[in-house]
Structures are given as C-alpha cells and as structure tokens.
Amino acid sequence: MATGRTHRPATRSRGIPEATVARLPLYLRALTALSERSVPTVSSEELATAAGVNSAKLRKDFSYLGSYGTRGVGYDVEYLVYQISRELGLTQDWPVVIVGIGNLGAALANYGGFASRGFRVAALIDADPAMAGKPVAGLPVRHTDELESIISDNGVSIGVIATPAGAAQQVCDRLVAAGVTSILNFAPTVLSVPEGVDVRKVDLSIELQILAFHEQRKAGEENAPSPVPPRSGAAVRAASENRKGPDGDVPAVMPA
C-alpha cells in the first residue's frame, strides 16, 4: 500500500481553487451518508442542501473535477464518492503521527473517523517519560526522542500537533526537519513553517468566541426597542409648528 511520502495532491497542478478544495470534504461527507443509505443518484439541489452550500456553487465546483451529472437524473453517488476521494488523495494510505497525548491528543487517537477516511495513526508521541509505553487507542505512546526515526520508518508526511502552545513551534520544527510536509495544529498558537509546508489550524477557543459574538448580537437584536415608524411630512410640520420654546412658539424655520 502506498504511503504519503511519494504522492503530492493533484489539485494545485489542475488549477482547482482552494475554496473548492475546502468544500470537497463537505460534499464527500454528504455523499458518503447517501451511499450508506443505498441512494443511487442525487440532484445538485439535494446534495447542495446536504452539504450546506448553494447548488450553483456546487455545480461550479464539480466542473473543476470534470463531473457534470446527467440532466433529469443527477449525479451518480458512488462515482462521485470515488472521484472526490481520489482528488483528495484518500484512495491511498496516509500514515499520521500525533504529538502530545494529553486529553485532546488521546481523544484524537481514539477518533474512529481517521481509519475510515484513509488516515492511519502510525504513532502517538509525547514528551513525558511517564507516558512512554502506555497504551492509548491500542498503540503504545512513544517518547519524543524517537520522533525522527518514527517519521522515517513509517514514511509519515502528515503530523498532528496537540501539545501546549509553548512546545508547539519546537515540535513543528522537528517534524518539518524530519520530512513532514503537512501539519494539523490544535495548539493555540500560530506556527512558522518554511515554504512548501501546509498548516491547517484548529482552534476551538476561537470558534467558541465567534459563536459568542453571534449569540451576543442575537440577544441585542431581541432586546432592541421597536423602530419608530416614519411620520408623514404633514405630521412633521405640525409637530414643528406646535413646539414651544422658553420665549413662546418656535418657528418652523429658524432665521439664518
């Protein structure tokens, strides 16, 4: 079975926009759910709704893949699953290492979705000597002293960082020096990497802060006073003519 070290994604050479690449996993997830229900075909409207995008955008995205569907029939679900999986590089084995086996790292190690999507957790790595040898998700935790040899022996090109923020950059540097070219970063910090290394950042606290912003705005809209309906010109003039000042009536038009 092939490993990630000898394969580079074809999307860039084929000119598929990054925004389209970011939506392909959404389509694949929706299509996989349809496939599991033995649904043979799906319309662009149905698939767009399931993926949370509009149908025009979906059809444009699929045009980059050379898939246009059949008028009156829609898209073949199984073929699209294969086509998108191949485009994303999921038809081969991708060995992954997870560095930092605290609560988050252990949860990631136990996540069953990796294997079903073409990702094999090759090793779990932690800097704590007390963790060495302890089984997590069926794998013994390895010490960070072994990081370089693990990457070389397993042909790893994808690393997951789940360490505290203070250790993340050093771990990142070692991963890159050992040959890792793609990093999924869960540490709450920005990593500096050389050209040719891809980093995807997952920051749960930022996502929660964004949700808090929307909740605050919704609460503000609910508590806002009802808007006052606009008055007619006649009503405005009448109100102006009836205003009183300290010296009597205030003229509708003040003198210059």
Short mmCIF file of C-alpha atoms in Angstrom, two decimals:
data_model
loop_
_atom_site.label_atom_id
_atom_site.label_comp_id
_atom_site.label_asym_id
_atom_site.label_seq_id
_atom_site.Cartn_x
_atom_site.Cartn_y
_atom_site.Cartn_z
CA MET A 1 0.00 0.00 0.00
CA ALA A 2 1.33 3.42 -0.92
CA THR A 3 2.33 5.96 1.69
CA GLY A 4 2.00 9.73 1.78
CA ARG A 5 5.70 10.38 1.16
CA THR A 6 5.57 9.64 -2.58
CA HIS A 7 2.35 11.40 -3.51
CA ARG A 8 1.52 15.07 -3.87
CA PRO A 9 -2.08 16.26 -4.27
CA ALA A 10 -3.08 16.83 -7.87
CA THR A 11 -5.40 19.73 -7.12
CA ARG A 12 -2.87 22.54 -7.46
CA SER A 13 -1.48 21.32 -10.77
CA ARG A 14 -5.02 21.01 -12.12
CA GLY A 15 -5.90 24.53 -11.04
CA ILE A 16 -8.71 23.71 -8.61
CA PRO A 17 -9.30 26.79 -6.38
CA GLU A 18 -8.52 26.44 -2.69
CA ALA A 19 -12.12 27.41 -1.82
CA THR A 20 -13.35 24.47 -3.90
CA VAL A 21 -10.83 22.12 -2.26
CA ALA A 22 -12.13 23.24 1.16
CA ARG A 23 -15.68 22.25 0.15
CA LEU A 24 -14.82 18.82 -1.27
CA PRO A 25 -14.82 17.14 2.18
CA LEU A 26 -18.32 18.57 2.79
CA TYR A 27 -19.57 17.00 -0.42
CA LEU A 28 -17.83 13.74 0.40
CA ARG A 29 -19.42 13.57 3.84
CA ALA A 30 -22.89 14.16 2.39
CA LEU A 31 -22.30 11.65 -0.41
CA THR A 32 -21.00 9.02 2.00
CA ALA A 33 -24.18 9.36 4.06
CA LEU A 34 -26.25 8.86 0.87
CA SER A 35 -24.14 5.87 -0.12
CA GLU A 36 -24.68 4.26 3.29
CA ARG A 37 -28.44 4.58 2.66
CA SER A 38 -28.00 2.96 -0.79
CA VAL A 39 -29.18 6.11 -2.60
CA PRO A 40 -28.03 5.68 -6.25
CA THR A 41 -28.31 9.24 -7.58
CA VAL A 42 -28.70 12.75 -6.18
CA SER A 43 -29.62 16.09 -7.71
CA SER A 44 -27.37 19.11 -7.35
CA GLU A 45 -30.05 20.83 -5.26
CA GLU A 46 -30.36 17.91 -2.83
CA LEU A 47 -26.62 17.47 -2.49
CA ALA A 48 -26.05 21.22 -2.07
CA THR A 49 -28.60 21.33 0.75
CA ALA A 50 -26.99 18.34 2.47
CA ALA A 51 -23.55 19.96 2.18
CA GLY A 52 -24.72 23.44 3.24
CA VAL A 53 -23.86 25.29 0.01
CA ASN A 54 -25.91 26.65 -2.89
CA SER A 55 -26.45 24.48 -5.95
CA ALA A 56 -24.80 26.90 -8.41
CA LYS A 57 -21.58 26.82 -6.35
CA LEU A 58 -21.74 23.03 -6.18
CA ARG A 59 -22.09 22.68 -9.95
CA LYS A 60 -19.18 25.06 -10.45
CA ASP A 61 -17.04 23.09 -8.00
CA PHE A 62 -17.84 19.81 -9.74
CA SER A 63 -16.98 21.29 -13.12
CA TYR A 64 -13.37 21.51 -11.93
CA LEU A 65 -13.49 17.76 -11.40
CA GLY A 66 -14.92 17.17 -14.86
CA SER A 67 -18.17 15.90 -13.38
CA TYR A 68 -21.34 17.47 -14.75
CA GLY A 69 -24.07 14.97 -13.88
CA THR A 70 -26.92 13.88 -16.14
CA ARG A 71 -29.87 16.14 -16.88
CA GLY A 72 -33.03 14.76 -15.27
CA VAL A 73 -31.06 12.12 -13.37
CA GLY A 74 -28.45 13.98 -11.31
CA TYR A 75 -25.11 12.70 -10.07
CA ASP A 76 -24.12 9.08 -9.57
CA VAL A 77 -23.42 8.88 -5.82
CA GLU A 78 -20.87 6.04 -5.86
CA TYR A 79 -18.92 7.56 -8.74
CA LEU A 80 -18.77 10.95 -7.03
CA VAL A 81 -17.58 9.33 -3.78
CA TYR A 82 -14.74 7.71 -5.69
CA GLN A 83 -13.97 10.81 -7.75
CA ILE A 84 -13.77 13.17 -4.77
CA SER A 85 -11.88 10.61 -2.65
CA ARG A 86 -9.32 10.26 -5.42
CA GLU A 87 -9.00 14.03 -5.80
CA LEU A 88 -8.44 14.43 -2.06
CA GLY A 89 -5.86 11.64 -2.05
CA LEU A 90 -7.99 9.35 0.11
CA THR A 91 -7.68 6.28 -2.08
CA GLN A 92 -4.28 5.51 -0.54
CA ASP A 93 -2.86 5.10 2.95
CA TRP A 94 -1.71 8.24 4.82
CA PRO A 95 0.30 7.45 7.96
CA VAL A 96 -0.12 10.14 10.62
CA VAL A 97 1.69 10.87 13.88
CA ILE A 98 0.02 12.63 16.80
CA VAL A 99 2.36 14.58 19.06
CA GLY A 100 1.06 15.48 22.52
CA ILE A 101 -1.02 12.77 24.16
CA GLY A 102 -2.89 14.76 26.78
CA ASN A 103 -6.68 14.81 26.92
CA LEU A 104 -7.03 16.23 23.42
CA GLY A 105 -4.34 14.04 21.86
CA ALA A 106 -5.85 10.93 23.44
CA ALA A 107 -9.29 11.89 22.14
CA LEU A 108 -7.86 12.32 18.64
CA ALA A 109 -6.12 8.95 18.89
CA ASN A 110 -9.44 7.31 19.77
CA TYR A 111 -11.30 9.01 16.92
CA GLY A 112 -12.55 6.27 14.61
CA GLY A 113 -13.01 8.55 11.62
CA PHE A 114 -9.32 8.58 10.69
CA ALA A 115 -9.11 4.98 9.50
CA SER A 116 -12.38 5.11 7.56
CA ARG A 117 -11.11 8.11 5.61
CA GLY A 118 -7.70 6.80 4.64
CA PHE A 119 -5.61 8.01 7.60
CA ARG A 120 -3.65 5.51 9.67
CA VAL A 121 -2.33 6.65 13.05
CA ALA A 122 1.22 5.33 12.83
CA ALA A 123 2.40 6.56 16.23
CA LEU A 124 1.48 8.52 19.34
CA ILE A 125 4.30 10.68 20.70
CA ASP A 126 4.67 12.55 23.99
CA ALA A 127 7.50 14.33 25.83
CA ASP A 128 6.54 12.95 29.26
CA PRO A 129 8.74 9.92 30.09
CA ALA A 130 5.97 8.61 32.34
CA MET A 131 3.71 8.25 29.29
CA ALA A 132 6.18 6.10 27.34
CA GLY A 133 4.82 2.63 26.71
CA LYS A 134 1.31 3.36 27.97
CA PRO A 135 -1.35 2.11 25.57
CA VAL A 136 -3.73 4.67 24.10
CA ALA A 137 -6.26 3.59 21.47
CA GLY A 138 -4.36 0.33 21.11
CA LEU A 139 -0.98 1.98 20.46
CA PRO A 140 1.91 2.38 22.93
CA VAL A 141 2.90 6.02 23.45
CA ARG A 142 6.43 6.72 22.19
CA HIS A 143 8.81 9.34 23.59
CA THR A 144 9.68 12.42 21.54
CA ASP A 145 13.31 11.23 21.36
CA GLU A 146 12.06 8.73 18.77
CA LEU A 147 10.19 11.28 16.64
CA GLU A 148 12.63 11.43 13.72
CA SER A 149 13.08 7.66 13.45
CA ILE A 150 9.30 7.10 13.66
CA ILE A 151 8.68 9.51 10.79
CA SER A 152 11.41 7.92 8.68
CA ASP A 153 10.39 4.31 9.40
CA ASN A 154 6.70 4.91 8.68
CA GLY A 155 7.01 7.30 5.73
CA VAL A 156 4.99 9.95 7.57
CA SER A 157 4.18 13.20 5.77
CA ILE A 158 1.29 14.39 7.99
CA GLY A 159 1.75 15.38 11.62
CA VAL A 160 -0.85 16.39 14.21
CA ILE A 161 0.26 18.74 16.98
CA ALA A 162 -1.82 18.60 20.18
CA THR A 163 0.79 19.96 22.58
CA PRO A 164 0.60 23.05 24.82
CA ALA A 165 1.24 26.29 22.94
CA GLY A 166 4.74 26.73 24.35
CA ALA A 167 6.01 23.46 22.89
CA ALA A 168 4.23 23.60 19.53
CA GLN A 169 6.82 25.51 17.48
CA GLN A 170 9.69 23.30 18.59
CA VAL A 171 7.67 20.19 17.74
CA CYS A 172 6.73 21.73 14.42
CA ASP A 173 10.38 22.44 13.59
CA ARG A 174 11.36 18.86 14.34
CA LEU A 175 8.51 17.46 12.28
CA VAL A 176 9.45 19.61 9.29
CA ALA A 177 13.16 18.78 9.61
CA ALA A 178 12.27 15.08 9.66
CA GLY A 179 10.30 15.36 6.41
CA VAL A 180 6.72 16.14 7.43
CA THR A 181 5.15 18.49 4.88
CA SER A 182 1.60 18.83 6.23
CA ILE A 183 0.63 19.73 9.80
CA LEU A 184 -2.71 19.85 11.58
CA ASN A 185 -2.23 22.20 14.53
CA PHE A 186 -4.50 22.05 17.58
CA ALA A 187 -2.16 24.11 19.76
CA PRO A 188 -3.44 27.66 20.44
CA THR A 189 -0.58 29.38 18.65
CA VAL A 190 0.50 30.38 15.15
CA LEU A 191 3.24 28.19 13.69
CA SER A 192 6.03 29.43 11.45
CA VAL A 193 6.87 26.99 8.65
CA PRO A 194 9.00 27.14 5.51
CA GLU A 195 7.55 27.33 2.02
CA GLY A 196 6.16 24.02 0.86
CA VAL A 197 4.77 23.03 4.26
CA ASP A 198 1.00 23.25 4.69
CA VAL A 199 -0.52 24.04 8.08
CA ARG A 200 -4.19 23.76 9.00
CA LYS A 201 -5.09 25.31 12.36
CA VAL A 202 -7.94 24.10 14.54
CA ASP A 203 -8.55 26.48 17.46
CA LEU A 204 -11.64 25.52 19.44
CA SER A 205 -11.47 28.63 21.64
CA ILE A 206 -11.61 30.90 18.57
CA GLU A 207 -14.62 29.03 17.22
CA LEU A 208 -16.37 29.43 20.58
CA GLN A 209 -15.55 33.15 20.64
CA ILE A 210 -17.10 33.55 17.19
CA LEU A 211 -20.23 31.77 18.40
CA ALA A 212 -20.30 34.03 21.48
CA PHE A 213 -20.19 37.07 19.17
CA HIS A 214 -23.21 35.81 17.23
CA GLU A 215 -25.10 34.95 20.43
CA GLN A 216 -24.47 38.44 21.80
CA ARG A 217 -25.65 40.03 18.57
CA LYS A 218 -28.80 37.89 18.52
CA ALA A 219 -29.52 38.83 22.13
CA GLY A 220 -29.04 42.51 21.29
CA GLU A 221 -31.45 42.28 18.39
CA GLU A 222 -34.07 40.62 20.58
CA ASN A 223 -33.78 43.31 23.27
CA ALA A 224 -33.60 46.28 20.92
CA PRO A 225 -36.59 48.70 21.07
CA SER A 226 -39.06 48.51 18.22
CA PRO A 227 -38.27 51.00 15.46
CA VAL A 228 -40.46 54.10 15.37
CA PRO A 229 -42.45 54.22 12.12
CA PRO A 230 -41.61 57.22 9.90
CA ARG A 231 -44.04 60.12 10.11
CA SER A 232 -45.58 61.84 7.15
CA GLY A 233 -44.38 65.28 6.04
CA ALA A 234 -47.57 66.88 7.30
CA ALA A 235 -47.16 65.32 10.73
CA VAL A 236 -43.57 66.54 10.93
CA ARG A 237 -44.60 70.09 10.01
CA ALA A 238 -47.45 70.05 12.53
CA ALA A 239 -45.17 68.85 15.29
CA SER A 240 -42.63 71.52 14.41
CA GLU A 241 -45.22 74.27 14.45
CA ASN A 242 -46.50 73.21 17.86
CA ARG A 243 -43.10 73.13 19.59
CA LYS A 244 -42.73 75.61 22.46
CA GLY A 245 -39.53 77.38 23.48
CA PRO A 246 -38.72 79.38 26.60
CA ASP A 247 -39.97 82.55 24.87
CA GLY A 248 -43.03 81.12 23.19
CA ASP A 249 -43.57 79.39 19.89
CA VAL A 250 -40.54 78.14 17.96
CA PRO A 251 -40.90 78.98 14.29
CA ALA A 252 -40.99 76.08 11.82
CA VAL A 253 -37.97 77.59 10.03
CA MET A 254 -35.35 79.32 12.10
CA PRO A 255 -33.96 82.56 10.66
CA ALA A 256 -30.41 82.47 9.37
#
